[in-house]
């Protein structure tokens, strides 16, 4: 009596193992989605923001911008000082200029890595 009860039990266990193995594979497939989401976030980090120059400090490599919302930095519109990755970015800019710029968090400092007059 026992052997006949046992065989279906073993078969059920094998099926369960196979099922969980398949579930594991499915989870690996899902695991790829957050990675894609991160890739999208990184792509958004490169998007340009709208702003207006309030003050230029070439000597310190800083610029004060009144900017609109910056989604990838989760920042609402405000006026604030940014570092610039290269002081040459400030060449030709002056207070009052409307600009489009790229801002990134670099070593904990909000930094303008690209800036151009808005047309
Ligand atoms: Cu800001």
Tab-separated table of C-alpha atoms in Angstrom, residues 1-107:
chain	number	residue	atom	x	y	z
A	1	UNK	CA	0.000	0.000	0.000
A	2	UNK	CA	2.735	2.412	0.907
A	3	UNK	CA	4.756	2.205	-2.346
A	4	UNK	CA	1.693	3.056	-4.404
A	5	UNK	CA	1.022	6.094	-2.205
A	6	UNK	CA	4.641	7.117	-2.411
A	7	UNK	CA	5.020	7.194	-6.189
A	8	UNK	CA	2.351	9.829	-6.796
A	9	UNK	CA	3.882	11.833	-3.941
A	10	UNK	CA	7.321	11.771	-5.557
A	11	UNK	CA	5.783	12.661	-8.889
A	12	UNK	CA	4.022	15.602	-7.252
A	13	UNK	CA	7.285	16.736	-5.648
A	14	UNK	CA	9.093	16.559	-8.983
A	15	UNK	CA	6.337	18.576	-10.617
A	16	UNK	CA	6.526	21.148	-7.859
A	17	UNK	CA	10.298	21.418	-8.306
A	18	UNK	CA	9.891	21.838	-12.035
A	19	UNK	CA	7.197	24.484	-11.478
A	20	UNK	CA	9.368	26.469	-9.076
A	21	UNK	CA	12.262	26.278	-11.500
A	22	UNK	CA	10.019	27.790	-14.159
A	23	UNK	CA	8.878	30.462	-11.737
A	24	UNK	CA	12.520	31.294	-11.076
A	25	UNK	CA	13.101	31.797	-14.760
A	26	UNK	CA	10.055	34.048	-14.945
A	27	UNK	CA	11.406	36.147	-12.077
A	28	UNK	CA	14.686	36.570	-13.887
A	29	UNK	CA	12.714	37.866	-16.833
A	30	UNK	CA	10.965	40.381	-14.603
A	31	UNK	CA	14.280	41.321	-13.065
A	32	UNK	CA	15.285	42.837	-16.370
A	33	UNK	CA	12.509	45.446	-16.134
A	34	UNK	CA	13.945	47.509	-13.258
A	35	UNK	CA	17.263	47.557	-15.121
A	36	UNK	CA	15.475	49.002	-18.133
A	37	UNK	CA	13.742	51.554	-15.901
A	38	UNK	CA	17.145	52.637	-14.570
A	39	UNK	CA	18.424	52.975	-18.101
A	40	UNK	CA	15.478	55.251	-18.863
A	41	UNK	CA	16.176	57.313	-15.743
A	42	UNK	CA	19.761	57.744	-16.874
A	43	UNK	CA	18.552	58.834	-20.276
A	44	UNK	CA	16.266	61.395	-18.611
A	45	UNK	CA	19.223	62.642	-16.570
A	46	UNK	CA	20.561	64.020	-19.822
A	47	UNK	CA	17.458	66.017	-20.696
A	48	UNK	CA	17.701	69.788	-21.038
A	49	UNK	CA	16.027	72.193	-18.637
A	50	UNK	CA	14.771	75.725	-19.243
A	51	UNK	CA	16.273	78.596	-17.330
A	52	UNK	CA	17.234	82.244	-17.232
A	53	UNK	CA	20.660	83.529	-16.225
A	54	UNK	CA	20.555	85.711	-13.105
A	55	UNK	CA	24.269	85.988	-12.377
A	56	UNK	CA	27.569	84.752	-13.789
A	57	UNK	CA	30.627	84.104	-11.633
A	58	UNK	CA	33.344	83.046	-14.053
A	59	UNK	CA	36.106	83.248	-11.429
A	60	UNK	CA	34.325	80.735	-9.184
A	61	UNK	CA	32.948	78.696	-12.067
A	62	UNK	CA	29.382	79.292	-10.882
A	63	UNK	CA	26.161	80.460	-12.426
A	64	UNK	CA	22.924	81.553	-10.813
A	65	UNK	CA	19.927	80.346	-12.784
A	66	UNK	CA	16.210	80.761	-12.398
A	67	UNK	CA	15.136	77.372	-13.673
A	68	UNK	CA	11.940	75.524	-14.380
A	69	UNK	CA	11.199	72.082	-12.917
A	70	UNK	CA	14.062	69.599	-13.396
A	71	UNK	CA	12.370	66.198	-13.406
A	72	UNK	CA	15.455	64.007	-13.261
A	73	UNK	CA	16.742	65.883	-10.192
A	74	UNK	CA	13.223	65.991	-8.657
A	75	UNK	CA	13.596	69.741	-8.302
A	76	UNK	CA	10.784	72.269	-8.701
A	77	UNK	CA	11.385	75.603	-10.371
A	78	UNK	CA	13.582	77.973	-8.344
A	79	UNK	CA	16.512	80.349	-8.484
A	80	UNK	CA	19.766	78.777	-7.377
A	81	UNK	CA	23.521	78.623	-7.895
A	82	UNK	CA	25.029	75.824	-9.972
A	83	UNK	CA	28.643	74.895	-10.429
A	84	UNK	CA	29.736	74.567	-14.047
A	85	UNK	CA	31.768	71.586	-15.221
A	86	UNK	CA	33.865	73.932	-17.385
A	87	UNK	CA	34.136	77.724	-16.865
A	88	UNK	CA	34.271	78.067	-20.658
A	89	UNK	CA	30.568	77.163	-20.644
A	90	UNK	CA	29.932	80.640	-19.230
A	91	UNK	CA	31.605	82.428	-22.147
A	92	UNK	CA	29.187	84.677	-23.967
A	93	UNK	CA	26.421	84.324	-21.374
A	94	UNK	CA	25.077	87.256	-19.411
A	95	UNK	CA	22.389	87.984	-16.855
A	96	UNK	CA	18.930	87.970	-18.417
A	97	UNK	CA	19.772	85.395	-21.106
A	98	UNK	CA	17.197	82.658	-21.609
A	99	UNK	CA	19.007	79.352	-21.742
A	100	UNK	CA	18.547	75.625	-22.030
A	101	UNK	CA	20.918	73.670	-19.853
A	102	UNK	CA	21.816	70.220	-18.635
A	103	UNK	CA	22.216	69.817	-14.883
A	104	UNK	CA	23.659	66.782	-13.151
A	105	UNK	CA	24.584	65.864	-9.611
A	106	UNK	CA	28.382	65.441	-9.676
A	107	UNK	CA	30.169	64.606	-6.417
